Amino acid sequence: MNELSNETRVILIGGSSHVGKSTLGQSLAAKLGWSYRSTDKLARHPGHPWVGANRNAIPEHVAEHYGTLSVDALFVDVLSHYEKNVLPQVEIIVHSHASDLSTECLILEGSALWPEFVANLVSENGVKAIWLTASDQLFSYRIFSESDFYNVSEDKKHLIQKFLDRTLLYNKRMREKVEHLEFICIDVESVSGADELSKKCMELMQVF
């Protein structure tokens, strides 16, 4: 059942890596009976510099990316990727779902939803947006835990630290942009769990 006003057909969820966008997006999609998509699937970019259980080696291009670029350069590079390779697809997807009543309503989440890039979309009818943020400590805990930071080599620790530093820089700059544009932002540590987070987000977006 659609609990939103009749005009709203798309919700955008932005935020840095590991802040909880996919968890919130899937929760809201389930509550509202909407479809769910992540911008991560729209275009490739060097991902995180660690591997899952089925792989032993970080891809060479990923290691080179984090090993050679400064934190500032990593930040500029990922924003450039989002703007050039992801944003055009996001605009098509959002316009389609917002204007075509025959399409499903959509939850779209991803770090590619940089506030300035999607400001024009958020100002249109049928689109609402929220950004998630968290403390440096929470980002560090989540990234170190997922990457098994304390059990890898020093070389790999260096790459993971660069990823973390880029994540923290992204989060800092994102919060500044969100505040400047007067968009909705919520600290995920202000709630006790995924269900409470989805409820608070619905309240902030005036979803009843």
PDB file of N, CA and C in Angstrom, residues 77-151:
ATOM      1  N   ASP A  77      38.023  12.041  -7.813  1.00  0.00           N
ATOM      2  CA  ASP A  77      37.852  11.022  -8.842  1.00  0.00           C
ATOM      3  C   ASP A  77      36.493  10.342  -8.745  1.00  0.00           C
ATOM      4  N   VAL A  78      36.062   9.998  -7.533  1.00  0.00           N
ATOM      5  CA  VAL A  78      34.792   9.287  -7.401  1.00  0.00           C
ATOM      6  C   VAL A  78      33.626  10.216  -7.723  1.00  0.00           C
ATOM      7  N   LEU A  79      33.730  11.501  -7.348  1.00  0.00           N
ATOM      8  CA  LEU A  79      32.664  12.433  -7.713  1.00  0.00           C
ATOM      9  C   LEU A  79      32.590  12.627  -9.220  1.00  0.00           C
ATOM     10  N   SER A  80      33.742  12.679  -9.868  1.00  0.00           N
ATOM     11  CA  SER A  80      33.769  12.800 -11.323  1.00  0.00           C
ATOM     12  C   SER A  80      33.114  11.593 -11.982  1.00  0.00           C
ATOM     13  N   HIS A  81      33.408  10.413 -11.461  1.00  0.00           N
ATOM     14  CA  HIS A  81      32.782   9.190 -11.967  1.00  0.00           C
ATOM     15  C   HIS A  81      31.266   9.251 -11.814  1.00  0.00           C
ATOM     16  N   TYR A  82      30.809   9.668 -10.646  1.00  0.00           N
ATOM     17  CA  TYR A  82      29.368   9.760 -10.415  1.00  0.00           C
ATOM     18  C   TYR A  82      28.713  10.729 -11.403  1.00  0.00           C
ATOM     19  N   GLU A  83      29.341  11.885 -11.574  1.00  0.00           N
ATOM     20  CA  GLU A  83      28.741  12.926 -12.421  1.00  0.00           C
ATOM     21  C   GLU A  83      28.708  12.529 -13.892  1.00  0.00           C
ATOM     22  N   LYS A  84      29.797  11.912 -14.357  1.00  0.00           N
ATOM     23  CA  LYS A  84      29.903  11.587 -15.782  1.00  0.00           C
ATOM     24  C   LYS A  84      29.200  10.279 -16.153  1.00  0.00           C
ATOM     25  N   ASN A  85      29.321   9.291 -15.311  1.00  0.00           N
ATOM     26  CA  ASN A  85      28.887   7.944 -15.687  1.00  0.00           C
ATOM     27  C   ASN A  85      27.584   7.483 -15.046  1.00  0.00           C
ATOM     28  N   VAL A  86      27.259   8.044 -13.889  1.00  0.00           N
ATOM     29  CA  VAL A  86      26.078   7.569 -13.161  1.00  0.00           C
ATOM     30  C   VAL A  86      24.916   8.555 -13.238  1.00  0.00           C
ATOM     31  N   LEU A  87      25.192   9.841 -13.062  1.00  0.00           N
ATOM     32  CA  LEU A  87      24.130  10.842 -13.018  1.00  0.00           C
ATOM     33  C   LEU A  87      23.219  10.825 -14.252  1.00  0.00           C
ATOM     34  N   PRO A  88      23.753  10.732 -15.477  1.00  0.00           N
ATOM     35  CA  PRO A  88      22.853  10.696 -16.633  1.00  0.00           C
ATOM     36  C   PRO A  88      21.847   9.547 -16.561  1.00  0.00           C
ATOM     37  N   GLN A  89      22.284   8.392 -16.060  1.00  0.00           N
ATOM     38  CA  GLN A  89      21.374   7.256 -15.913  1.00  0.00           C
ATOM     39  C   GLN A  89      20.357   7.502 -14.797  1.00  0.00           C
ATOM     40  N   VAL A  90      20.827   8.113 -13.711  1.00  0.00           N
ATOM     41  CA  VAL A  90      19.933   8.433 -12.598  1.00  0.00           C
ATOM     42  C   VAL A  90      18.818   9.362 -13.066  1.00  0.00           C
ATOM     43  N   GLU A  91      19.169  10.361 -13.847  1.00  0.00           N
ATOM     44  CA  GLU A  91      18.170  11.328 -14.323  1.00  0.00           C
ATOM     45  C   GLU A  91      17.099  10.638 -15.164  1.00  0.00           C
ATOM     46  N   ILE A  92      17.509   9.738 -16.029  1.00  0.00           N
ATOM     47  CA  ILE A  92      16.552   9.010 -16.868  1.00  0.00           C
ATOM     48  C   ILE A  92      15.626   8.157 -16.002  1.00  0.00           C
ATOM     49  N   ILE A  93      16.218   7.435 -15.055  1.00  0.00           N
ATOM     50  CA  ILE A  93      15.441   6.550 -14.182  1.00  0.00           C
ATOM     51  C   ILE A  93      14.432   7.353 -13.355  1.00  0.00           C
ATOM     52  N   VAL A  94      14.894   8.435 -12.755  1.00  0.00           N
ATOM     53  CA  VAL A  94      14.026   9.230 -11.889  1.00  0.00           C
ATOM     54  C   VAL A  94      12.898   9.867 -12.693  1.00  0.00           C
ATOM     55  N   HIS A  95      13.229  10.476 -13.822  1.00  0.00           N
ATOM     56  CA  HIS A  95      12.197  11.099 -14.653  1.00  0.00           C
ATOM     57  C   HIS A  95      11.150  10.076 -15.069  1.00  0.00           C
ATOM     58  N   SER A  96      11.598   8.892 -15.419  1.00  0.00           N
ATOM     59  CA  SER A  96      10.682   7.852 -15.872  1.00  0.00           C
ATOM     60  C   SER A  96       9.703   7.463 -14.781  1.00  0.00           C
ATOM     61  N   HIS A  97      10.214   7.206 -13.593  1.00  0.00           N
ATOM     62  CA  HIS A  97       9.353   6.753 -12.492  1.00  0.00           C
ATOM     63  C   HIS A  97       8.497   7.888 -11.926  1.00  0.00           C
ATOM     64  N   ALA A  98       9.026   9.110 -11.962  1.00  0.00           N
ATOM     65  CA  ALA A  98       8.285  10.236 -11.389  1.00  0.00           C
ATOM     66  C   ALA A  98       7.137  10.687 -12.281  1.00  0.00           C
ATOM     67  N   SER A  99       7.302  10.559 -13.574  1.00  0.00           N
ATOM     68  CA  SER A  99       6.311  11.122 -14.497  1.00  0.00           C
ATOM     69  C   SER A  99       5.394  10.090 -15.129  1.00  0.00           C
ATOM     70  N   ASP A 100       5.821   8.854 -15.209  1.00  0.00           N
ATOM     71  CA  ASP A 100       5.032   7.815 -15.871  1.00  0.00           C
ATOM     72  C   ASP A 100       4.265   7.004 -14.836  1.00  0.00           C
ATOM     73  N   LEU A 101       2.962   7.208 -14.766  1.00  0.00           N
ATOM     74  CA  LEU A 101       2.151   6.539 -13.753  1.00  0.00           C
ATOM     75  C   LEU A 101       2.031   5.038 -13.979  1.00  0.00           C
ATOM     76  N   SER A 102       2.466   4.567 -15.147  1.00  0.00           N
ATOM     77  CA  SER A 102       2.409   3.127 -15.413  1.00  0.00           C
ATOM     78  C   SER A 102       3.610   2.390 -14.829  1.00  0.00           C
ATOM     79  N   THR A 103       4.636   3.138 -14.397  1.00  0.00           N
ATOM     80  CA  THR A 103       5.819   2.519 -13.800  1.00  0.00           C
ATOM     81  C   THR A 103       5.625   2.374 -12.294  1.00  0.00           C
ATOM     82  N   GLU A 104       6.437   1.493 -11.688  1.00  0.00           N
ATOM     83  CA  GLU A 104       6.387   1.327 -10.235  1.00  0.00           C
ATOM     84  C   GLU A 104       7.002   2.538  -9.548  1.00  0.00           C
ATOM     85  N   CYS A 105       6.525   2.833  -8.346  1.00  0.00           N
ATOM     86  CA  CYS A 105       7.208   3.820  -7.522  1.00  0.00           C
ATOM     87  C   CYS A 105       8.558   3.229  -7.106  1.00  0.00           C
ATOM     88  N   LEU A 106       9.527   4.105  -6.850  1.00  0.00           N
ATOM     89  CA  LEU A 106      10.913   3.647  -6.734  1.00  0.00           C
ATOM     90  C   LEU A 106      11.639   4.229  -5.533  1.00  0.00           C
ATOM     91  N   ILE A 107      12.408   3.364  -4.868  1.00  0.00           N
ATOM     92  CA  ILE A 107      13.427   3.773  -3.895  1.00  0.00           C
ATOM     93  C   ILE A 107      14.772   3.613  -4.600  1.00  0.00           C
ATOM     94  N   LEU A 108      15.522   4.708  -4.740  1.00  0.00           N
ATOM     95  CA  LEU A 108      16.835   4.664  -5.385  1.00  0.00           C
ATOM     96  C   LEU A 108      17.869   5.172  -4.394  1.00  0.00           C
ATOM     97  N   GLU A 109      18.878   4.339  -4.115  1.00  0.00           N
ATOM     98  CA  GLU A 109      19.899   4.741  -3.140  1.00  0.00           C
ATOM     99  C   GLU A 109      21.284   4.606  -3.724  1.00  0.00           C
ATOM    100  N   GLY A 110      22.212   5.410  -3.173  1.00  0.00           N
ATOM    101  CA  GLY A 110      23.597   5.271  -3.596  1.00  0.00           C
ATOM    102  C   GLY A 110      24.432   6.490  -3.258  1.00  0.00           C
ATOM    103  N   SER A 111      25.741   6.271  -3.155  1.00  0.00           N
ATOM    104  CA  SER A 111      26.667   7.377  -2.916  1.00  0.00           C
ATOM    105  C   SER A 111      26.729   8.325  -4.104  1.00  0.00           C
ATOM    106  N   ALA A 112      26.314   7.850  -5.264  1.00  0.00           N
ATOM    107  CA  ALA A 112      26.323   8.689  -6.462  1.00  0.00           C
ATOM    108  C   ALA A 112      25.310   9.828  -6.382  1.00  0.00           C
ATOM    109  N   LEU A 113      24.382   9.739  -5.417  1.00  0.00           N
ATOM    110  CA  LEU A 113      23.366  10.783  -5.279  1.00  0.00           C
ATOM    111  C   LEU A 113      23.935  11.950  -4.470  1.00  0.00           C
ATOM    112  N   TRP A 114      24.977  12.552  -5.011  1.00  0.00           N
ATOM    113  CA  TRP A 114      25.616  13.713  -4.385  1.00  0.00           C
ATOM    114  C   TRP A 114      24.622  14.873  -4.393  1.00  0.00           C
ATOM    115  N   PRO A 115      24.480  15.589  -3.278  1.00  0.00           N
ATOM    116  CA  PRO A 115      23.429  16.606  -3.171  1.00  0.00           C
ATOM    117  C   PRO A 115      23.348  17.592  -4.332  1.00  0.00           C
ATOM    118  N   GLU A 116      24.464  18.158  -4.728  1.00  0.00           N
ATOM    119  CA  GLU A 116      24.451  19.130  -5.834  1.00  0.00           C
ATOM    120  C   GLU A 116      24.030  18.497  -7.157  1.00  0.00           C
ATOM    121  N   PHE A 117      24.421  17.232  -7.358  1.00  0.00           N
ATOM    122  CA  PHE A 117      24.119  16.578  -8.632  1.00  0.00           C
ATOM    123  C   PHE A 117      22.626  16.333  -8.814  1.00  0.00           C
ATOM    124  N   VAL A 118      21.926  16.083  -7.722  1.00  0.00           N
ATOM    125  CA  VAL A 118      20.504  15.713  -7.830  1.00  0.00           C
ATOM    126  C   VAL A 118      19.573  16.809  -7.333  1.00  0.00           C
ATOM    127  N   ALA A 119      20.108  18.000  -7.088  1.00  0.00           N
ATOM    128  CA  ALA A 119      19.290  19.098  -6.567  1.00  0.00           C
ATOM    129  C   ALA A 119      18.114  19.410  -7.491  1.00  0.00           C
ATOM    130  N   ASN A 120      18.346  19.408  -8.783  1.00  0.00           N
ATOM    131  CA  ASN A 120      17.265  19.692  -9.726  1.00  0.00           C
ATOM    132  C   ASN A 120      16.195  18.608  -9.691  1.00  0.00           C
ATOM    133  N   LEU A 121      16.608  17.376  -9.481  1.00  0.00           N
ATOM    134  CA  LEU A 121      15.643  16.274  -9.404  1.00  0.00           C
ATOM    135  C   LEU A 121      14.777  16.395  -8.154  1.00  0.00           C
ATOM    136  N   VAL A 122      15.406  16.755  -7.038  1.00  0.00           N
ATOM    137  CA  VAL A 122      14.684  16.846  -5.776  1.00  0.00           C
ATOM    138  C   VAL A 122      13.652  17.973  -5.808  1.00  0.00           C
ATOM    139  N   SER A 123      13.921  18.994  -6.608  1.00  0.00           N
ATOM    140  CA  SER A 123      12.997  20.126  -6.684  1.00  0.00           C
ATOM    141  C   SER A 123      11.777  19.828  -7.549  1.00  0.00           C
ATOM    142  N   GLU A 124      11.787  18.716  -8.264  1.00  0.00           N
ATOM    143  CA  GLU A 124      10.683  18.378  -9.148  1.00  0.00           C
ATOM    144  C   GLU A 124       9.553  17.686  -8.392  1.00  0.00           C
ATOM    145  N   ASN A 125       8.371  17.731  -8.962  1.00  0.00           N
ATOM    146  CA  ASN A 125       7.234  17.019  -8.390  1.00  0.00           C
ATOM    147  C   ASN A 125       7.474  15.515  -8.457  1.00  0.00           C
ATOM    148  N   GLY A 126       7.058  14.823  -7.437  1.00  0.00           N
ATOM    149  CA  GLY A 126       7.139  13.367  -7.444  1.00  0.00           C
ATOM    150  C   GLY A 126       8.402  12.796  -6.856  1.00  0.00           C
ATOM    151  N   VAL A 127       9.342  13.659  -6.437  1.00  0.00           N
ATOM    152  CA  VAL A 127      10.637  13.183  -5.942  1.00  0.00           C
ATOM    153  C   VAL A 127      10.920  13.747  -4.552  1.00  0.00           C
ATOM    154  N   LYS A 128      11.268  12.881  -3.617  1.00  0.00           N
ATOM    155  CA  LYS A 128      11.746  13.293  -2.306  1.00  0.00           C
ATOM    156  C   LYS A 128      13.101  12.657  -2.067  1.00  0.00           C
ATOM    157  N   ALA A 129      13.860  13.235  -1.127  1.00  0.00           N
ATOM    158  CA  ALA A 129      15.211  12.724  -0.893  1.00  0.00           C
ATOM    159  C   ALA A 129      15.616  12.899   0.556  1.00  0.00           C
ATOM    160  N   ILE A 130      16.498  12.017   0.992  1.00  0.00           N
ATOM    161  CA  ILE A 130      17.071  12.096   2.330  1.00  0.00           C
ATOM    162  C   ILE A 130      18.506  11.598   2.272  1.00  0.00           C
ATOM    163  N   TRP A 131      19.362  12.196   3.090  1.00  0.00           N
ATOM    164  CA  TRP A 131      20.758  11.766   3.152  1.00  0.00           C
ATOM    165  C   TRP A 131      21.054  11.237   4.546  1.00  0.00           C
ATOM    166  N   LEU A 132      21.873  10.195   4.593  1.00  0.00           N
ATOM    167  CA  LEU A 132      22.262   9.580   5.859  1.00  0.00           C
ATOM    168  C   LEU A 132      23.692   9.970   6.208  1.00  0.00           C
ATOM    169  N   THR A 133      23.932  10.149   7.497  1.00  0.00           N
ATOM    170  CA  THR A 133      25.282  10.439   7.964  1.00  0.00           C
ATOM    171  C   THR A 133      25.537   9.663   9.247  1.00  0.00           C
ATOM    172  N   ALA A 134      26.799   9.644   9.668  1.00  0.00           N
ATOM    173  CA  ALA A 134      27.182   8.929  10.889  1.00  0.00           C
ATOM    174  C   ALA A 134      28.501   9.509  11.381  1.00  0.00           C
ATOM    175  N   SER A 135      28.914   9.088  12.557  1.00  0.00           N
ATOM    176  CA  SER A 135      30.174   9.556  13.129  1.00  0.00           C
ATOM    177  C   SER A 135      31.362   8.876  12.447  1.00  0.00           C
ATOM    178  N   ASP A 136      32.521   9.505  12.566  1.00  0.00           N
ATOM    179  CA  ASP A 136      33.752   8.890  12.057  1.00  0.00           C
ATOM    180  C   ASP A 136      33.983   7.537  12.715  1.00  0.00           C
ATOM    181  N   GLN A 137      33.618   7.437  13.983  1.00  0.00           N
ATOM    182  CA  GLN A 137      33.841   6.195  14.719  1.00  0.00           C
ATOM    183  C   GLN A 137      33.012   5.046  14.149  1.00  0.00           C
ATOM    184  N   LEU A 138      31.771   5.328  13.769  1.00  0.00           N
ATOM    185  CA  LEU A 138      30.928   4.270  13.214  1.00  0.00           C
ATOM    186  C   LEU A 138      31.443   3.825  11.857  1.00  0.00           C
ATOM    187  N   PHE A 139      31.830   4.779  11.006  1.00  0.00           N
ATOM    188  CA  PHE A 139      32.395   4.413   9.706  1.00  0.00           C
ATOM    189  C   PHE A 139      33.647   3.558   9.893  1.00  0.00           C
ATOM    190  N   SER A 140      34.507   3.962  10.817  1.00  0.00           N
ATOM    191  CA  SER A 140      35.738   3.207  11.061  1.00  0.00           C
ATOM    192  C   SER A 140      35.418   1.790  11.522  1.00  0.00           C
ATOM    193  N   TYR A 141      34.507   1.666  12.446  1.00  0.00           N
ATOM    194  CA  TYR A 141      34.139   0.347  12.966  1.00  0.00           C
ATOM    195  C   TYR A 141      33.608  -0.552  11.847  1.00  0.00           C
ATOM    196  N   ARG A 142      32.687  -0.035  11.046  1.00  0.00           N
ATOM    197  CA  ARG A 142      32.081  -0.854   9.998  1.00  0.00           C
ATOM    198  C   ARG A 142      33.088  -1.246   8.923  1.00  0.00           C
ATOM    199  N   ILE A 143      33.906  -0.310   8.500  1.00  0.00           N
ATOM    200  CA  ILE A 143      34.874  -0.592   7.434  1.00  0.00           C
ATOM    201  C   ILE A 143      35.984  -1.513   7.932  1.00  0.00           C
ATOM    202  N   PHE A 144      36.498  -1.285   9.131  1.00  0.00           N
ATOM    203  CA  PHE A 144      37.526  -2.164   9.679  1.00  0.00           C
ATOM    204  C   PHE A 144      36.988  -3.571   9.914  1.00  0.00           C
ATOM    205  N   SER A 145      35.736  -3.663  10.343  1.00  0.00           N
ATOM    206  CA  SER A 145      35.146  -4.989  10.579  1.00  0.00           C
ATOM    207  C   SER A 145      34.964  -5.743   9.275  1.00  0.00           C
ATOM    208  N   GLU A 146      34.388  -5.086   8.271  1.00  0.00           N
ATOM    209  CA  GLU A 146      34.123  -5.767   7.002  1.00  0.00           C
ATOM    210  C   GLU A 146      35.415  -6.173   6.302  1.00  0.00           C
ATOM    211  N   SER A 147      36.433  -5.335   6.417  1.00  0.00           N
ATOM    212  CA  SER A 147      37.698  -5.587   5.710  1.00  0.00           C
ATOM    213  C   SER A 147      38.651  -6.491   6.480  1.00  0.00           C
ATOM    214  N   ASP A 148      38.283  -6.856   7.719  1.00  0.00           N
ATOM    215  CA  ASP A 148      39.176  -7.640   8.581  1.00  0.00           C
ATOM    216  C   ASP A 148      40.519  -6.925   8.752  1.00  0.00           C
ATOM    217  N   PHE A 149      40.432  -5.621   8.973  1.00  0.00           N
ATOM    218  CA  PHE A 149      41.584  -4.722   8.962  1.00  0.00           C
ATOM    219  C   PHE A 149      42.735  -5.193   9.842  1.00  0.00           C
ATOM    220  N   TYR A 150      42.426  -5.655  11.019  1.00  0.00           N
ATOM    221  CA  TYR A 150      43.487  -5.968  11.975  1.00  0.00           C
ATOM    222  C   TYR A 150      44.179  -7.306  11.701  1.00  0.00           C
ATOM    223  N   ASN A 151      43.718  -8.032  10.701  1.00  0.00           N
ATOM    224  CA  ASN A 151      44.322  -9.320  10.365  1.00  0.00           C
ATOM    225  C   ASN A 151      44.921  -9.374   8.969  1.00  0.00           C
TER     226      ASN A 151
END
